[in-house]
């Protein structure tokens, strides 16, 4: 980015960040932590941001510890959308804050989630968006959304960077192949004729709409 754009982004970041301490949504909190992670990779000496990172990471960690059960290694009593990001945020924060307990918890949770998200034939089956998947209830299979696939790719690559375990890289690759047709319907979600990405999988077909979120999810997965 040009210096002027970076300066503006920095100003907006500085103004917005103090408000996030009041967030109650764990997904808003985890996306903030992912943003802070990238910011601190460049500006590691910013103590104000580091303090907010420590506060939010501790809060996320405590949610995992409070909810985790032997059969439910998670921070909420349900799964809905962008689930891998919650584990990813804890992994990133654990590495950057030198908190092995955070990193270990995030990796354990992501391992559990990815086991849940792979089908019997070892293709990705992200949590469907038809309804919220509550612990002990039936799991939604459809609609499967590209944004959840991108989250799976990104989180598995983060785990690979932290552990150097090739199994995480393999999970990321298999997750990406969901776009290309390795999914429950055996149909490509990415449209090579337009360069767009269809909006997901219904129970009997792909959603032919090619929205911005879906296309960006494919392109950012490919970029990563």
PDB file of C-alpha atoms in Angstrom:
ATOM      1  CA  UNK A   1       0.000   0.000   0.000  1.00  0.00           C
ATOM      2  CA  UNK A   2       1.114   3.608  -0.528  1.00  0.00           C
ATOM      3  CA  UNK A   3       2.381   5.313   2.625  1.00  0.00           C
ATOM      4  CA  UNK A   4      -0.713   7.535   2.770  1.00  0.00           C
ATOM      5  CA  UNK A   5      -3.015   4.498   2.717  1.00  0.00           C
ATOM      6  CA  UNK A   6      -0.963   2.759   5.396  1.00  0.00           C
ATOM      7  CA  UNK A   7      -1.141   5.865   7.585  1.00  0.00           C
ATOM      8  CA  UNK A   8      -4.926   6.065   7.189  1.00  0.00           C
ATOM      9  CA  UNK A   9      -5.303   2.355   7.947  1.00  0.00           C
ATOM     10  CA  UNK A  10      -3.153   2.817  11.043  1.00  0.00           C
ATOM     11  CA  UNK A  11      -5.307   5.688  12.252  1.00  0.00           C
ATOM     12  CA  UNK A  12      -8.519   3.719  11.770  1.00  0.00           C
ATOM     13  CA  UNK A  13      -6.985   0.709  13.503  1.00  0.00           C
ATOM     14  CA  UNK A  14      -5.936   2.820  16.461  1.00  0.00           C
ATOM     15  CA  UNK A  15      -9.365   4.404  16.845  1.00  0.00           C
ATOM     16  CA  UNK A  16     -11.304   1.163  16.545  1.00  0.00           C
ATOM     17  CA  UNK A  17      -9.147  -1.127  18.650  1.00  0.00           C
ATOM     18  CA  UNK A  18     -10.008   0.110  22.172  1.00  0.00           C
ATOM     19  CA  UNK A  19     -13.689  -0.649  21.500  1.00  0.00           C
ATOM     20  CA  UNK A  20     -13.102  -4.356  20.932  1.00  0.00           C
ATOM     21  CA  UNK A  21     -12.457  -5.001  24.615  1.00  0.00           C
ATOM     22  CA  UNK A  22     -16.226  -4.662  25.087  1.00  0.00           C
ATOM     23  CA  UNK A  23     -17.092  -7.233  22.420  1.00  0.00           C
ATOM     24  CA  UNK A  24     -19.199 -10.182  23.524  1.00  0.00           C
ATOM     25  CA  UNK A  25     -19.188 -12.062  20.203  1.00  0.00           C
ATOM     26  CA  UNK A  26     -16.376 -14.635  20.147  1.00  0.00           C
ATOM     27  CA  UNK A  27     -16.144 -14.428  16.370  1.00  0.00           C
ATOM     28  CA  UNK A  28     -15.689 -10.663  16.472  1.00  0.00           C
ATOM     29  CA  UNK A  29     -13.058 -11.203  19.145  1.00  0.00           C
ATOM     30  CA  UNK A  30     -11.205 -13.861  17.151  1.00  0.00           C
ATOM     31  CA  UNK A  31     -11.132 -11.798  13.947  1.00  0.00           C
ATOM     32  CA  UNK A  32      -9.734  -8.920  15.988  1.00  0.00           C
ATOM     33  CA  UNK A  33      -7.011 -11.234  17.297  1.00  0.00           C
ATOM     34  CA  UNK A  34      -6.161 -12.339  13.769  1.00  0.00           C
ATOM     35  CA  UNK A  35      -5.845  -8.694  12.724  1.00  0.00           C
ATOM     36  CA  UNK A  36      -3.719  -7.888  15.757  1.00  0.00           C
ATOM     37  CA  UNK A  37      -1.492 -10.863  14.941  1.00  0.00           C
ATOM     38  CA  UNK A  38      -0.671  -9.430  11.518  1.00  0.00           C
ATOM     39  CA  UNK A  39      -0.233  -5.932  12.952  1.00  0.00           C
ATOM     40  CA  UNK A  40       2.132  -7.122  15.687  1.00  0.00           C
ATOM     41  CA  UNK A  41       4.189  -9.072  13.171  1.00  0.00           C
ATOM     42  CA  UNK A  42       5.185  -5.669  11.787  1.00  0.00           C
ATOM     43  CA  UNK A  43       4.892  -3.389  14.823  1.00  0.00           C
ATOM     44  CA  UNK A  44       5.904  -5.679  17.677  1.00  0.00           C
ATOM     45  CA  UNK A  45       6.842  -2.774  19.955  1.00  0.00           C
ATOM     46  CA  UNK A  46       3.308  -1.387  20.252  1.00  0.00           C
ATOM     47  CA  UNK A  47       2.572  -2.075  23.927  1.00  0.00           C
ATOM     48  CA  UNK A  48      -1.001  -0.784  23.842  1.00  0.00           C
ATOM     49  CA  UNK A  49      -1.950  -3.220  21.117  1.00  0.00           C
ATOM     50  CA  UNK A  50      -0.008  -6.004  22.856  1.00  0.00           C
ATOM     51  CA  UNK A  51      -1.991  -5.455  26.051  1.00  0.00           C
ATOM     52  CA  UNK A  52      -5.285  -5.680  24.179  1.00  0.00           C
ATOM     53  CA  UNK A  53      -4.043  -8.826  22.462  1.00  0.00           C
ATOM     54  CA  UNK A  54      -3.238 -10.386  25.846  1.00  0.00           C
ATOM     55  CA  UNK A  55      -6.668  -9.461  27.224  1.00  0.00           C
ATOM     56  CA  UNK A  56      -8.607 -10.853  24.267  1.00  0.00           C
ATOM     57  CA  UNK A  57      -6.500 -14.009  23.961  1.00  0.00           C
ATOM     58  CA  UNK A  58      -6.958 -14.753  27.649  1.00  0.00           C
ATOM     59  CA  UNK A  59     -10.716 -14.313  27.273  1.00  0.00           C
ATOM     60  CA  UNK A  60     -10.852 -16.686  24.294  1.00  0.00           C
ATOM     61  CA  UNK A  61      -8.709 -19.243  26.112  1.00  0.00           C
ATOM     62  CA  UNK A  62     -10.976 -19.144  29.149  1.00  0.00           C
ATOM     63  CA  UNK A  63     -13.998 -19.822  26.940  1.00  0.00           C
ATOM     64  CA  UNK A  64     -12.295 -22.929  25.575  1.00  0.00           C
ATOM     65  CA  UNK A  65     -11.387 -24.127  29.068  1.00  0.00           C
ATOM     66  CA  UNK A  66     -14.887 -23.499  30.409  1.00  0.00           C
ATOM     67  CA  UNK A  67     -16.784 -25.331  27.655  1.00  0.00           C
ATOM     68  CA  UNK A  68     -14.405 -28.134  26.660  1.00  0.00           C
ATOM     69  CA  UNK A  69     -15.602 -31.686  27.293  1.00  0.00           C
ATOM     70  CA  UNK A  70     -14.044 -35.013  26.244  1.00  0.00           C
ATOM     71  CA  UNK A  71     -16.449 -35.228  23.297  1.00  0.00           C
ATOM     72  CA  UNK A  72     -16.654 -31.491  22.556  1.00  0.00           C
ATOM     73  CA  UNK A  73     -13.291 -29.760  22.363  1.00  0.00           C
ATOM     74  CA  UNK A  74     -14.620 -26.298  21.723  1.00  0.00           C
ATOM     75  CA  UNK A  75     -15.280 -22.834  23.203  1.00  0.00           C
ATOM     76  CA  UNK A  76     -19.039 -22.704  22.608  1.00  0.00           C
ATOM     77  CA  UNK A  77     -21.876 -25.182  23.046  1.00  0.00           C
ATOM     78  CA  UNK A  78     -22.568 -24.992  19.308  1.00  0.00           C
ATOM     79  CA  UNK A  79     -20.890 -24.703  15.916  1.00  0.00           C
ATOM     80  CA  UNK A  80     -22.135 -22.360  13.217  1.00  0.00           C
ATOM     81  CA  UNK A  81     -19.996 -20.421  10.714  1.00  0.00           C
ATOM     82  CA  UNK A  82     -16.264 -19.667  10.390  1.00  0.00           C
ATOM     83  CA  UNK A  83     -15.566 -22.157  13.151  1.00  0.00           C
ATOM     84  CA  UNK A  84     -11.879 -22.819  12.327  1.00  0.00           C
ATOM     85  CA  UNK A  85     -11.094 -19.127  12.865  1.00  0.00           C
ATOM     86  CA  UNK A  86     -11.685 -19.496  16.606  1.00  0.00           C
ATOM     87  CA  UNK A  87      -8.977 -22.121  16.931  1.00  0.00           C
ATOM     88  CA  UNK A  88      -6.728 -20.253  14.494  1.00  0.00           C
ATOM     89  CA  UNK A  89      -6.920 -17.058  16.560  1.00  0.00           C
ATOM     90  CA  UNK A  90      -5.854 -18.933  19.685  1.00  0.00           C
ATOM     91  CA  UNK A  91      -2.962 -20.639  17.874  1.00  0.00           C
ATOM     92  CA  UNK A  92      -1.698 -17.335  16.442  1.00  0.00           C
ATOM     93  CA  UNK A  93      -1.984 -15.578  19.778  1.00  0.00           C
ATOM     94  CA  UNK A  94      -0.253 -18.413  21.606  1.00  0.00           C
ATOM     95  CA  UNK A  95       2.761 -18.248  19.310  1.00  0.00           C
ATOM     96  CA  UNK A  96       3.038 -14.463  19.400  1.00  0.00           C
ATOM     97  CA  UNK A  97       2.482 -14.131  23.155  1.00  0.00           C
ATOM     98  CA  UNK A  98       4.758 -17.080  23.963  1.00  0.00           C
ATOM     99  CA  UNK A  99       1.887 -18.951  25.584  1.00  0.00           C
ATOM    100  CA  UNK A 100       2.302 -22.649  24.745  1.00  0.00           C
ATOM    101  CA  UNK A 101      -0.928 -23.406  26.636  1.00  0.00           C
ATOM    102  CA  UNK A 102      -2.884 -21.194  24.222  1.00  0.00           C
ATOM    103  CA  UNK A 103      -1.203 -22.772  21.202  1.00  0.00           C
ATOM    104  CA  UNK A 104      -1.774 -26.310  22.489  1.00  0.00           C
ATOM    105  CA  UNK A 105      -5.438 -25.634  23.199  1.00  0.00           C
ATOM    106  CA  UNK A 106      -5.946 -24.116  19.752  1.00  0.00           C
ATOM    107  CA  UNK A 107      -4.261 -27.047  18.015  1.00  0.00           C
ATOM    108  CA  UNK A 108      -6.262 -29.576  20.033  1.00  0.00           C
ATOM    109  CA  UNK A 109      -9.511 -27.799  19.191  1.00  0.00           C
ATOM    110  CA  UNK A 110      -8.640 -27.536  15.505  1.00  0.00           C
ATOM    111  CA  UNK A 111      -7.716 -31.222  15.411  1.00  0.00           C
ATOM    112  CA  UNK A 112     -11.103 -32.113  16.881  1.00  0.00           C
ATOM    113  CA  UNK A 113     -12.961 -29.794  14.499  1.00  0.00           C
ATOM    114  CA  UNK A 114     -11.208 -31.032  11.375  1.00  0.00           C
ATOM    115  CA  UNK A 115     -11.877 -34.641  12.342  1.00  0.00           C
ATOM    116  CA  UNK A 116     -15.526 -33.662  12.611  1.00  0.00           C
ATOM    117  CA  UNK A 117     -15.446 -31.863   9.271  1.00  0.00           C
ATOM    118  CA  UNK A 118     -13.996 -34.692   7.181  1.00  0.00           C
ATOM    119  CA  UNK A 119     -16.403 -37.258   5.787  1.00  0.00           C
ATOM    120  CA  UNK A 120     -16.021 -41.012   5.781  1.00  0.00           C
ATOM    121  CA  UNK A 121     -14.444 -40.769   2.323  1.00  0.00           C
ATOM    122  CA  UNK A 122     -12.000 -38.100   3.560  1.00  0.00           C
ATOM    123  CA  UNK A 123     -13.328 -35.054   1.760  1.00  0.00           C
ATOM    124  CA  UNK A 124     -14.182 -31.812   3.523  1.00  0.00           C
ATOM    125  CA  UNK A 125     -17.710 -31.514   4.858  1.00  0.00           C
ATOM    126  CA  UNK A 126     -17.924 -28.101   6.569  1.00  0.00           C
ATOM    127  CA  UNK A 127     -20.645 -27.488   9.112  1.00  0.00           C
ATOM    128  CA  UNK A 128     -23.824 -26.624   7.195  1.00  0.00           C
ATOM    129  CA  UNK A 129     -25.619 -23.323   7.652  1.00  0.00           C
ATOM    130  CA  UNK A 130     -29.205 -24.665   7.558  1.00  0.00           C
ATOM    131  CA  UNK A 131     -29.273 -24.381  11.355  1.00  0.00           C
ATOM    132  CA  UNK A 132     -26.922 -24.089  14.320  1.00  0.00           C
ATOM    133  CA  UNK A 133     -25.232 -27.353  15.291  1.00  0.00           C
ATOM    134  CA  UNK A 134     -25.723 -27.678  19.032  1.00  0.00           C
ATOM    135  CA  UNK A 135     -23.819 -30.163  21.134  1.00  0.00           C
ATOM    136  CA  UNK A 136     -25.783 -33.394  21.384  1.00  0.00           C
ATOM    137  CA  UNK A 137     -28.145 -32.525  18.511  1.00  0.00           C
ATOM    138  CA  UNK A 138     -28.162 -33.544  14.862  1.00  0.00           C
ATOM    139  CA  UNK A 139     -25.578 -31.939  12.648  1.00  0.00           C
ATOM    140  CA  UNK A 140     -26.542 -29.790   9.630  1.00  0.00           C
ATOM    141  CA  UNK A 141     -24.865 -30.984   6.433  1.00  0.00           C
ATOM    142  CA  UNK A 142     -26.113 -28.272   4.060  1.00  0.00           C
ATOM    143  CA  UNK A 143     -25.871 -25.455   3.024  1.00  0.00           C
ATOM    144  CA  UNK A 144     -22.080 -25.623   2.885  1.00  0.00           C
ATOM    145  CA  UNK A 145     -20.488 -22.207   2.459  1.00  0.00           C
ATOM    146  CA  UNK A 146     -17.206 -21.222   0.732  1.00  0.00           C
ATOM    147  CA  UNK A 147     -16.259 -18.895   3.602  1.00  0.00           C
ATOM    148  CA  UNK A 148     -16.092 -21.930   5.913  1.00  0.00           C
ATOM    149  CA  UNK A 149     -13.819 -23.717   3.474  1.00  0.00           C
ATOM    150  CA  UNK A 150     -11.472 -20.730   3.347  1.00  0.00           C
ATOM    151  CA  UNK A 151     -11.415 -20.702   7.159  1.00  0.00           C
ATOM    152  CA  UNK A 152     -10.463 -24.396   7.137  1.00  0.00           C
ATOM    153  CA  UNK A 153      -7.666 -23.834   4.621  1.00  0.00           C
ATOM    154  CA  UNK A 154      -6.296 -20.844   6.505  1.00  0.00           C
ATOM    155  CA  UNK A 155      -6.442 -22.430   9.960  1.00  0.00           C
ATOM    156  CA  UNK A 156      -4.772 -25.651   8.804  1.00  0.00           C
ATOM    157  CA  UNK A 157      -1.983 -23.689   7.134  1.00  0.00           C
ATOM    158  CA  UNK A 158      -1.470 -21.735  10.352  1.00  0.00           C
ATOM    159  CA  UNK A 159      -1.211 -25.020  12.261  1.00  0.00           C
ATOM    160  CA  UNK A 160       1.300 -26.254   9.684  1.00  0.00           C
ATOM    161  CA  UNK A 161       3.453 -23.133  10.081  1.00  0.00           C
ATOM    162  CA  UNK A 162       3.466 -23.622  13.851  1.00  0.00           C
ATOM    163  CA  UNK A 163       4.135 -27.349  13.958  1.00  0.00           C
ATOM    164  CA  UNK A 164       5.797 -28.199  10.618  1.00  0.00           C
ATOM    165  CA  UNK A 165       3.575 -31.296  10.676  1.00  0.00           C
ATOM    166  CA  UNK A 166       2.847 -32.226   7.032  1.00  0.00           C
ATOM    167  CA  UNK A 167      -0.535 -33.644   8.061  1.00  0.00           C
ATOM    168  CA  UNK A 168      -1.778 -30.079   8.532  1.00  0.00           C
ATOM    169  CA  UNK A 169      -0.642 -29.127   5.041  1.00  0.00           C
ATOM    170  CA  UNK A 170      -2.445 -32.181   3.668  1.00  0.00           C
ATOM    171  CA  UNK A 171      -5.650 -31.144   5.476  1.00  0.00           C
ATOM    172  CA  UNK A 172      -5.370 -27.658   3.984  1.00  0.00           C
ATOM    173  CA  UNK A 173      -4.949 -29.102   0.484  1.00  0.00           C
ATOM    174  CA  UNK A 174      -7.901 -31.474   0.893  1.00  0.00           C
ATOM    175  CA  UNK A 175     -10.003 -28.601   2.197  1.00  0.00           C
ATOM    176  CA  UNK A 176      -9.143 -26.489  -0.842  1.00  0.00           C
ATOM    177  CA  UNK A 177     -10.178 -29.322  -3.152  1.00  0.00           C
ATOM    178  CA  UNK A 178     -13.765 -28.809  -1.940  1.00  0.00           C
ATOM    179  CA  UNK A 179     -13.885 -25.872  -4.354  1.00  0.00           C
ATOM    180  CA  UNK A 180     -12.821 -28.111  -7.241  1.00  0.00           C
ATOM    181  CA  UNK A 181     -15.390 -30.867  -6.703  1.00  0.00           C
ATOM    182  CA  UNK A 182     -14.052 -33.036  -3.909  1.00  0.00           C
ATOM    183  CA  UNK A 183     -17.180 -32.548  -1.831  1.00  0.00           C
ATOM    184  CA  UNK A 184     -20.452 -34.259  -0.938  1.00  0.00           C
ATOM    185  CA  UNK A 185     -21.989 -33.696  -4.378  1.00  0.00           C
ATOM    186  CA  UNK A 186     -18.870 -34.239  -6.456  1.00  0.00           C
ATOM    187  CA  UNK A 187     -19.529 -30.911  -8.188  1.00  0.00           C
ATOM    188  CA  UNK A 188     -17.104 -28.000  -8.675  1.00  0.00           C
ATOM    189  CA  UNK A 189     -18.022 -24.879  -6.737  1.00  0.00           C
ATOM    190  CA  UNK A 190     -15.360 -22.768  -8.454  1.00  0.00           C
ATOM    191  CA  UNK A 191     -16.411 -21.784 -11.977  1.00  0.00           C
ATOM    192  CA  UNK A 192     -13.358 -21.760 -14.241  1.00  0.00           C
ATOM    193  CA  UNK A 193     -15.315 -20.181 -17.098  1.00  0.00           C
ATOM    194  CA  UNK A 194     -16.062 -16.988 -15.153  1.00  0.00           C
ATOM    195  CA  UNK A 195     -13.321 -17.049 -12.512  1.00  0.00           C
ATOM    196  CA  UNK A 196     -16.061 -16.768  -9.870  1.00  0.00           C
ATOM    197  CA  UNK A 197     -17.108 -19.104  -7.105  1.00  0.00           C
ATOM    198  CA  UNK A 198     -20.619 -20.388  -6.618  1.00  0.00           C
ATOM    199  CA  UNK A 199     -22.301 -19.579  -3.327  1.00  0.00           C
ATOM    200  CA  UNK A 200     -22.202 -23.067  -1.846  1.00  0.00           C
ATOM    201  CA  UNK A 201     -23.698 -26.536  -1.824  1.00  0.00           C
ATOM    202  CA  UNK A 202     -27.403 -27.240  -1.385  1.00  0.00           C
ATOM    203  CA  UNK A 203     -28.576 -30.761  -0.695  1.00  0.00           C
ATOM    204  CA  UNK A 204     -29.101 -31.471  -4.414  1.00  0.00           C
ATOM    205  CA  UNK A 205     -27.171 -28.816  -6.350  1.00  0.00           C
ATOM    206  CA  UNK A 206     -24.679 -25.979  -6.225  1.00  0.00           C
ATOM    207  CA  UNK A 207     -25.968 -22.473  -5.639  1.00  0.00           C
ATOM    208  CA  UNK A 208     -25.363 -20.874  -9.047  1.00  0.00           C
ATOM    209  CA  UNK A 209     -25.099 -17.348  -7.664  1.00  0.00           C
ATOM    210  CA  UNK A 210     -21.460 -16.187  -7.625  1.00  0.00           C
ATOM    211  CA  UNK A 211     -21.273 -13.583  -4.893  1.00  0.00           C
ATOM    212  CA  UNK A 212     -18.320 -11.493  -3.759  1.00  0.00           C
ATOM    213  CA  UNK A 213     -17.869 -13.339  -0.439  1.00  0.00           C
ATOM    214  CA  UNK A 214     -17.710 -16.719  -2.164  1.00  0.00           C
ATOM    215  CA  UNK A 215     -15.364 -15.575  -4.917  1.00  0.00           C
ATOM    216  CA  UNK A 216     -13.056 -13.865  -2.437  1.00  0.00           C
ATOM    217  CA  UNK A 217     -13.100 -17.002  -0.277  1.00  0.00           C
ATOM    218  CA  UNK A 218     -11.850 -19.037  -3.223  1.00  0.00           C
ATOM    219  CA  UNK A 219      -9.246 -16.493  -4.317  1.00  0.00           C
ATOM    220  CA  UNK A 220      -7.877 -15.956  -0.818  1.00  0.00           C
ATOM    221  CA  UNK A 221      -7.742 -19.717  -0.239  1.00  0.00           C
ATOM    222  CA  UNK A 222      -5.829 -20.058  -3.497  1.00  0.00           C
ATOM    223  CA  UNK A 223      -3.516 -17.210  -2.526  1.00  0.00           C
ATOM    224  CA  UNK A 224      -2.746 -18.764   0.846  1.00  0.00           C
TER     225      UNK A 224
END
